[in-house]
Amino acid sequence: MAVHDHPHRHPGFRFPSLRRSGTASSPTEANAVTTATATSPYVLAVLRILTGFVFLWAFLDKTFGFGYATPSGKGWIDGGSPTKGFLSGVAAGPMESTFHDWAGAGWANWLFMLGLLGIGLALIAGIGLRLAAVAGTAMMALMWIAEWPPAKHLSDGSLSMSTNPFTDYHVVYAIVLIALAAAGAGATWGLGRAWARLPFVSRNRWLM
């Protein structure tokens, strides 16, 4: 039996061409990309409206006392304070005493409630998303500091029961607000395009 050496032949397993796979895509992949691109504005619109309703509902419940987070008869219009219960209950973090001083203050109540209302309406309408993102992120940051997830123990020594030392729903809401503003999510199922065409908005892009 003779064995012949063929230096220019490479029998057996061969690696696929990376150049070919990098430049060509199957019709199925192209359709998937097209579908994802077409549906993403609607997904963002749904996320925007639902997030807006979270803020708007918090305003309505705290104002009128619907009996959910705010008991009936304890609403803002009944003389209740939207901030006193939460801020006076802060029991950890570097701003604990500061939040206690702010609890129930008239200016704190108005800022908090106007923030909830403004952010909620802006998100649902799809206008002023940049302002909503800035205001909402600042609000979420203060609430995160008030709950202070990094603490293992409260000021009285009891366990804080924190489920995560960094990421909680306040961080998630802030990221969602920033993402919606960056994506211009108010154009779909919202008044974003009409709002952007207004002269005073086109001259002041921070109002977008």
XYZ file of N, CA and C in Angstrom:
624
model
N 0.869 -1.194 0.000
C 0.000 0.000 0.000
C 0.895 1.230 0.000
N 0.599 2.117 -0.863
C 1.385 3.343 -0.935
C 0.600 4.485 -0.321
N 1.276 5.283 0.437
C 0.671 6.462 1.048
C 1.209 7.695 0.339
N 0.298 8.484 -0.233
C 0.717 9.662 -0.992
C 0.417 10.923 -0.185
N 1.367 11.802 -0.127
C 1.229 13.052 0.600
C 0.766 14.123 -0.381
N -0.368 14.777 -0.066
C -0.874 15.865 -0.893
C -0.886 17.150 -0.056
N 0.189 17.936 -0.131
C 0.307 19.095 0.749
C -0.747 20.172 0.521
N -1.405 20.219 -0.639
C -2.376 21.272 -0.911
C -3.812 20.830 -0.685
N -4.026 19.587 -0.206
C -5.367 19.096 0.053
C -5.565 18.985 1.557
N -6.741 19.389 2.060
C -7.026 19.367 3.501
C -8.302 18.591 3.728
N -8.206 17.254 3.739
C -9.410 16.455 3.970
C -9.880 16.558 5.422
N -11.129 16.170 5.657
C -11.670 16.133 7.021
C -12.404 17.409 7.373
N -12.385 17.769 8.691
C -13.161 18.893 9.216
C -12.616 20.225 8.724
N -13.516 21.098 8.321
C -13.131 22.438 7.881
C -13.960 23.472 8.619
N -13.336 24.551 9.062
C -14.045 25.634 9.726
C -14.823 26.442 8.706
N -16.027 26.879 9.064
C -16.798 27.716 8.141
C -16.142 29.079 7.972
N -16.399 29.689 6.859
C -15.816 30.985 6.566
C -16.468 32.054 7.428
N -15.653 32.755 8.215
C -16.170 33.818 9.052
C -16.574 35.022 8.223
N -15.863 35.226 7.115
C -16.171 36.370 6.263
C -17.548 36.233 5.637
N -17.895 35.030 5.221
C -19.197 34.819 4.600
C -20.323 34.969 5.613
N -20.149 34.366 6.809
C -21.212 34.423 7.815
C -21.375 35.818 8.371
N -20.335 36.632 8.294
C -20.434 37.981 8.842
C -21.121 38.955 7.917
N -21.174 38.635 6.634
C -21.748 39.581 5.684
C -23.115 39.174 5.168
N -23.478 37.927 5.352
C -24.750 37.465 4.820
C -25.653 37.022 5.961
N -26.934 37.222 5.833
C -27.890 36.773 6.834
C -29.053 36.110 6.127
N -29.655 35.166 6.815
C -30.764 34.438 6.236
C -32.009 35.315 6.232
N -32.975 34.983 5.351
C -34.236 35.749 5.358
C -34.942 35.729 6.702
N -34.836 34.609 7.434
C -35.476 34.521 8.753
C -34.876 35.520 9.721
N -33.537 35.635 9.716
C -32.878 36.590 10.601
C -33.248 38.023 10.230
N -33.298 38.310 8.933
C -33.656 39.655 8.489
C -35.079 40.003 8.892
N -35.990 39.037 8.769
C -37.382 39.275 9.164
C -37.496 39.519 10.656
N -36.695 38.776 11.453
C -36.726 38.948 12.904
C -36.254 40.341 13.297
N -35.189 40.815 12.636
C -34.676 42.153 12.927
C -35.695 43.211 12.536
N -36.321 43.037 11.371
C -37.327 43.994 10.907
C -38.516 44.045 11.852
N -38.962 42.871 12.307
C -40.096 42.814 13.221
C -39.777 43.487 14.546
N -38.571 43.221 15.073
C -38.164 43.832 16.343
C -38.077 45.340 16.215
N -37.550 45.817 15.078
C -37.435 47.256 14.861
C -38.810 47.908 14.758
N -39.743 47.221 14.110
C -41.084 47.777 13.919
C -41.899 47.803 15.207
N -41.686 46.829 16.079
C -42.499 46.729 17.298
C -41.903 47.486 18.481
N -40.618 47.802 18.452
C -39.980 48.431 19.605
C -40.620 49.769 20.001
N -41.045 50.634 19.055
C -41.706 51.873 19.494
C -42.983 51.625 20.287
N -43.718 50.580 19.941
C -44.966 50.272 20.644
C -44.681 49.695 22.031
N -43.614 48.896 22.128
C -43.220 48.368 23.434
C -42.818 49.508 24.358
N -42.049 50.456 23.837
C -41.643 51.614 24.636
C -42.842 52.481 25.009
N -43.806 52.583 24.090
C -45.001 53.375 24.384
C -45.798 52.754 25.526
N -45.949 51.440 25.509
C -46.658 50.754 26.589
C -45.914 50.942 27.909
N -44.581 50.789 27.874
C -43.775 50.983 29.079
C -43.909 52.409 29.591
N -43.923 53.372 28.681
C -44.061 54.782 29.064
C -45.398 55.050 29.755
N -46.474 54.559 29.175
C -47.804 54.811 29.722
C -47.987 54.120 31.074
N -47.529 52.883 31.183
C -47.658 52.176 32.453
C -46.834 52.838 33.557
N -45.622 53.267 33.215
C -44.788 53.950 34.202
C -45.429 55.272 34.613
N -46.004 55.968 33.635
C -46.694 57.213 33.955
C -47.856 56.997 34.903
N -48.579 55.898 34.703
C -49.724 55.621 35.577
C -49.272 55.289 36.996
N -48.076 54.712 37.147
C -47.543 54.452 38.491
C -47.418 55.770 39.256
N -46.841 56.778 38.603
C -46.672 58.079 39.264
C -48.012 58.786 39.445
N -48.857 58.742 38.415
C -50.134 59.439 38.507
C -51.034 58.819 39.569
N -51.044 57.493 39.653
C -51.871 56.837 40.672
C -51.388 57.180 42.077
N -50.063 57.234 42.262
C -49.531 57.604 43.572
C -50.025 58.999 43.962
N -50.051 59.916 42.991
C -50.559 61.270 43.271
C -52.036 61.238 43.645
N -52.834 60.520 42.869
C -54.278 60.488 43.115
C -54.612 59.833 44.453
N -53.938 58.719 44.752
C -54.225 58.005 45.992
C -53.832 58.837 47.208
N -52.671 59.506 47.119
C -52.231 60.322 48.242
C -53.071 61.589 48.376
N -53.650 62.054 47.271
C -54.471 63.261 47.326
C -55.857 62.977 47.891
N -56.478 61.921 47.399
C -57.886 61.668 47.744
C -58.091 60.537 48.752
N -57.053 59.790 49.071
C -57.187 58.711 50.051
C -58.144 57.634 49.595
N -57.799 56.921 48.539
C -58.669 55.894 47.975
C -58.707 54.614 48.803
N -57.906 54.556 49.848
C -57.921 53.378 50.700
C -56.918 52.312 50.301
N -55.984 52.646 49.446
C -54.929 51.691 49.078
C -53.691 52.003 49.933
N -52.713 52.695 49.387
C -51.556 53.072 50.209
C -51.939 54.164 51.209
N -52.936 54.972 50.844
C -53.388 56.050 51.725
C -54.791 55.734 52.229
N -54.987 55.606 53.550
C -56.318 55.277 54.086
C -57.357 56.336 53.741
N -58.595 55.914 53.645
C -59.697 56.839 53.384
C -59.776 57.873 54.495
N -59.937 59.134 54.110
C -59.992 60.206 55.087
C -58.650 60.752 55.486
N -57.560 60.169 54.980
C -56.205 60.620 55.306
C -55.510 61.245 54.109
N -56.279 61.524 53.054
C -55.703 62.103 51.852
C -55.227 63.530 52.069
N -54.536 64.043 51.072
C -53.996 65.399 51.153
C -55.113 66.425 51.285
N -56.225 66.220 50.572
C -57.336 67.166 50.643
C -58.057 67.110 51.989
N -57.816 66.038 52.743
C -58.420 65.900 54.065
C -57.508 66.427 55.164
N -56.369 67.004 54.777
C -55.437 67.533 55.760
C -54.288 66.611 56.073
N -54.228 65.445 55.416
C -53.120 64.528 55.627
C -51.857 65.015 54.942
N -50.727 64.482 55.372
C -49.439 64.865 54.802
C -48.895 63.723 53.946
N -48.594 63.990 52.674
C -48.074 62.928 51.800
C -46.662 62.472 52.152
N -45.938 63.292 52.904
C -44.535 62.959 53.181
C -44.263 62.581 54.635
N -45.160 62.945 55.538
C -44.842 62.771 56.962
C -44.634 61.317 57.340
N -45.539 60.436 56.908
C -45.427 59.037 57.306
C -44.158 58.386 56.803
N -43.836 58.625 55.535
C -42.663 57.982 54.937
C -41.365 58.560 55.497
N -41.251 59.886 55.489
C -39.988 60.495 55.906
C -39.739 60.371 57.404
N -40.796 60.411 58.200
C -40.596 60.258 59.647
C -40.228 58.831 60.008
N -40.500 57.896 59.109
C -40.159 56.498 59.367
C -38.795 56.089 58.874
N -38.023 57.017 58.285
C -36.668 56.697 57.828
C -35.829 56.296 59.030
N -35.182 55.135 58.935
C -34.453 54.605 60.094
C -33.045 54.150 59.747
N -32.502 54.655 58.639
C -31.143 54.290 58.253
C -30.645 55.292 57.237
N -29.338 55.318 57.045
C -28.755 56.152 56.009
C -28.191 57.461 56.504
N -27.408 58.126 55.644
C -26.719 59.354 56.050
C -27.629 60.571 56.190
N -28.855 60.511 55.658
C -29.768 61.654 55.725
C -30.963 61.386 56.639
N -30.829 60.453 57.561
C -31.950 60.081 58.432
C -32.508 61.283 59.182
N -31.648 62.043 59.849
C -32.132 63.186 60.632
C -32.673 64.283 59.720
N -32.077 64.440 58.532
C -32.555 65.452 57.583
C -33.954 65.128 57.102
N -34.198 63.879 56.775
C -35.524 63.473 56.335
C -36.554 63.639 57.455
N -36.151 63.392 58.682
C -37.063 63.595 59.798
C -37.467 65.074 59.907
N -36.502 65.974 59.644
C -36.805 67.405 59.689
C -37.740 67.814 58.550
N -37.602 67.152 57.393
C -38.434 67.483 56.234
C -39.842 66.905 56.335
N -40.017 65.878 57.130
C -41.289 65.150 57.179
C -42.454 66.084 57.509
N -43.447 66.116 56.624
C -44.650 66.901 56.861
C -44.534 68.375 56.543
N -43.344 68.833 56.144
C -43.189 70.256 55.815
C -44.022 70.594 54.580
N -44.604 71.791 54.588
C -45.459 72.188 53.487
C -44.745 72.168 52.143
N -43.512 72.703 52.099
C -42.774 72.746 50.838
C -42.449 71.341 50.344
N -42.166 70.411 51.273
C -41.863 69.032 50.892
C -43.100 68.349 50.315
N -44.255 68.592 50.941
C -45.500 68.023 50.422
C -45.791 68.508 49.008
N -45.671 69.821 48.787
C -45.970 70.382 47.473
C -44.986 69.898 46.409
N -43.700 69.900 46.719
C -42.705 69.429 45.746
C -42.933 67.967 45.386
N -43.190 67.155 46.384
C -43.393 65.728 46.151
C -44.637 65.480 45.309
N -45.739 66.126 45.662
C -46.992 65.888 44.958
C -46.973 66.468 43.546
N -46.420 67.660 43.378
C -46.311 68.223 42.038
C -45.371 67.395 41.171
N -44.339 66.821 41.791
C -43.445 65.942 41.054
C -44.158 64.703 40.562
N -44.923 64.064 41.437
C -45.689 62.880 41.031
C -46.666 63.216 39.902
N -47.389 64.327 40.051
C -48.377 64.711 39.042
C -47.707 65.055 37.714
N -46.671 65.879 37.760
C -46.003 66.304 36.542
C -45.361 65.157 35.786
N -44.662 64.282 36.512
C -44.011 63.135 35.872
C -45.055 62.199 35.280
N -46.120 61.942 36.034
C -47.160 61.046 35.544
C -47.824 61.558 34.284
N -48.212 62.839 34.283
C -48.871 63.410 33.107
C -47.927 63.489 31.915
N -46.665 63.851 32.155
C -45.694 63.950 31.067
C -45.489 62.599 30.392
N -45.372 61.548 31.181
C -45.156 60.220 30.612
C -46.382 59.736 29.842
N -47.550 59.911 30.405
C -48.762 59.437 29.734
C -48.999 60.213 28.429
N -48.757 61.528 28.465
C -48.957 62.345 27.269
C -47.806 62.213 26.279
N -46.632 61.806 26.750
C -45.479 61.673 25.869
C -44.772 62.977 25.592
N -44.881 63.935 26.493
C -44.236 65.242 26.310
C -43.324 65.530 27.496
N -42.318 66.367 27.238
C -41.415 66.755 28.317
C -40.721 65.583 28.986
N -40.348 64.580 28.199
C -39.772 63.372 28.795
C -38.394 63.631 29.399
N -37.665 64.598 28.848
C -36.355 64.908 29.425
C -36.498 65.517 30.810
N -37.433 66.448 30.951
C -37.693 67.024 32.274
C -38.203 65.963 33.236
N -39.091 65.099 32.738
C -39.626 64.033 33.579
C -38.520 63.093 34.029
N -37.566 62.822 33.145
C -36.460 61.928 33.503
C -35.579 62.548 34.581
N -35.292 63.851 34.449
C -34.457 64.530 35.451
C -35.175 64.584 36.800
N -36.442 65.028 36.772
C -37.192 65.139 38.025
C -37.422 63.765 38.651
N -37.783 62.797 37.828
C -38.042 61.457 38.349
C -36.801 60.795 38.905
N -35.674 60.984 38.241
C -34.421 60.398 38.737
C -34.025 61.028 40.064
N -34.199 62.354 40.184
C -33.891 63.020 41.452
C -34.804 62.509 42.573
N -36.099 62.343 42.261
C -37.035 61.829 43.253
C -36.679 60.410 43.670
N -36.377 59.556 42.696
C -36.027 58.177 42.996
C -34.723 58.089 43.791
N -33.786 58.990 43.488
C -32.520 58.992 44.232
C -32.756 59.338 45.701
N -33.598 60.334 45.957
C -33.895 60.711 47.342
C -34.633 59.593 48.079
N -35.556 58.935 47.389
C -36.286 57.840 48.023
C -35.370 56.644 48.269
N -34.407 56.433 47.363
C -33.429 55.352 47.564
C -32.580 55.640 48.796
N -32.154 56.898 48.934
C -31.359 57.276 50.111
C -32.187 57.131 51.379
N -33.483 57.462 51.284
C -34.347 57.351 52.463
C -34.477 55.900 52.923
N -34.588 54.984 51.972
C -34.693 53.567 52.357
C -33.320 52.958 52.610
N -32.298 53.497 51.995
C -30.895 53.111 52.187
C -30.678 51.585 52.151
N -30.814 51.002 50.969
C -30.644 49.546 50.823
C -29.293 48.987 51.269
N -28.177 49.767 51.221
C -26.900 49.181 51.671
C -26.854 48.797 53.141
N -27.769 49.358 53.959
C -27.719 49.099 55.397
C -28.188 47.682 55.723
N -27.393 46.971 56.506
C -27.803 45.660 57.018
C -28.673 45.793 58.251
N -28.460 46.887 58.997
C -29.212 47.110 60.227
C -29.763 48.539 60.246
N -30.890 48.710 60.898
C -31.468 50.023 61.088
C -30.801 50.723 62.265
N -31.163 51.971 62.477
C -30.519 52.735 63.542
C -30.805 52.170 64.925
N -31.881 51.397 65.090
C -32.174 50.787 66.383
C -31.527 49.423 66.548
N -30.744 48.990 65.543
C -30.036 47.726 65.622
C -30.757 46.546 65.003
N -32.001 46.705 64.654
C -32.747 45.598 64.040
C -32.324 45.411 62.583
N -32.604 44.220 62.057
C -32.250 43.935 60.672
C -33.054 44.816 59.721
N -32.391 45.302 58.690
C -33.076 46.169 57.722
C -33.937 45.373 56.755
N -33.646 44.081 56.593
C -34.360 43.219 55.652
C -34.207 43.692 54.209
N -33.120 44.397 53.927
C -32.845 44.837 52.564
C -32.601 43.622 51.677
N -33.239 43.593 50.517
C -33.108 42.442 49.618
C -31.950 42.596 48.637
N -31.434 43.816 48.497
C -30.323 44.052 47.581
C -29.623 45.334 48.028
N -28.306 45.315 48.183
C -27.615 46.494 48.703
C -27.511 47.645 47.724
N -27.883 47.458 46.475
C -27.792 48.547 45.506
C -29.047 48.701 44.656
N -29.386 47.653 43.910
C -30.467 47.769 42.936
C -31.812 47.433 43.558
N -32.717 48.401 43.548
C -34.093 48.158 43.946
C -34.998 48.856 42.938
N -36.284 48.914 43.235
C -37.224 49.458 42.247
C -36.991 50.936 41.968
N -36.413 51.685 42.898
C -36.112 53.087 42.639
C -35.077 53.224 41.523
N -34.068 52.388 41.551
C -33.036 52.413 40.507
C -33.644 52.006 39.169
N -34.488 50.981 39.189
C -35.124 50.512 37.950
C -35.991 51.611 37.341
N -36.806 52.280 38.160
C -37.649 53.368 37.652
C -36.802 54.492 37.055
N -35.706 54.844 37.713
C -34.841 55.906 37.200
C -34.258 55.535 35.843
N -33.797 54.300 35.695
C -33.235 53.852 34.420
C -34.311 53.843 33.337
N -35.512 53.417 33.679
C -36.618 53.416 32.710
C -36.912 54.835 32.242
N -36.971 55.790 33.160
C -37.242 57.178 32.795
C -36.170 57.722 31.859
N -34.919 57.446 32.169
C -33.821 57.916 31.325
C -33.888 57.265 29.949
N -34.173 55.968 29.904
C -34.249 55.261 28.630
C -35.396 55.779 27.770
N -36.542 56.041 28.366
C -37.685 56.558 27.607
C -37.383 57.921 27.014
N -36.712 58.779 27.792
C -36.360 60.101 27.281
C -35.324 59.996 26.163
N -34.324 59.134 26.349
C -33.273 58.980 25.337
C -33.822 58.410 24.039
N -34.827 57.546 24.127
C -35.400 56.910 22.939
C -36.471 57.757 22.272
N -36.839 58.889 22.868
C -37.906 59.705 22.311
C -39.220 58.948 22.251
N -39.548 58.277 23.353
C -40.684 57.358 23.366
C -42.040 58.046 23.325
N -42.074 59.363 23.328
C -43.354 60.053 23.291
C -43.956 60.183 21.909
N -43.214 59.783 20.869
C -43.714 59.943 19.498
C -44.793 58.925 19.154
N -44.772 57.755 19.787
C -45.746 56.699 19.513
C -46.804 56.697 20.608
N -48.079 56.772 20.188
C -49.199 56.815 21.130
C -49.048 57.954 22.131
N -48.497 59.053 21.672
C -48.311 60.202 22.531
C -48.274 61.478 21.714
N -48.086 62.594 22.384
C -48.067 63.900 21.730
C -46.653 64.400 21.492
N -45.688 63.497 21.496
C -44.290 63.889 21.390
C -43.951 64.663 20.131
N -44.454 64.213 18.980
C -44.133 64.901 17.720
C -44.752 66.300 17.683
N -46.014 66.412 18.070
C -46.665 67.720 18.081
C -45.990 68.657 19.081
N -45.604 68.112 20.222
C -44.919 68.901 21.250
C -43.588 69.424 20.726
N -42.833 68.591 20.006
C -41.523 68.986 19.499
C -41.620 70.075 18.439
N -42.769 70.162 17.750
C -42.929 71.169 16.699
C -43.304 72.544 17.241
N -43.672 72.625 18.510
C -44.011 73.925 19.085
C -42.773 74.826 19.096
N -42.923 76.100 18.726
C -41.751 76.994 18.605
C -40.910 77.078 19.884
N -41.569 77.243 21.035
C -40.783 77.402 22.263
C -40.075 76.110 22.667
N -40.608 74.968 22.239
C -39.947 73.697 22.519
C -38.783 73.491 21.561
N -38.974 73.803 20.274
C -37.895 73.639 19.295
C -36.721 74.562 19.598
N -37.000 75.702 20.238
C -35.917 76.607 20.621
C -35.240 76.174 21.923
N -35.924 75.392 22.716
C -35.375 74.921 24.010
C -35.463 73.405 24.043
N -34.426 72.752 23.557
C -34.465 71.308 23.380
C -34.584 70.550 24.699
N -34.237 71.219 25.788
C -34.332 70.533 27.088
C -35.786 70.301 27.501
N -36.722 70.940 26.776
C -38.146 70.730 27.048
C -38.714 69.529 26.328
N -37.907 68.883 25.492
C -38.389 67.747 24.706
C -38.826 66.611 25.619
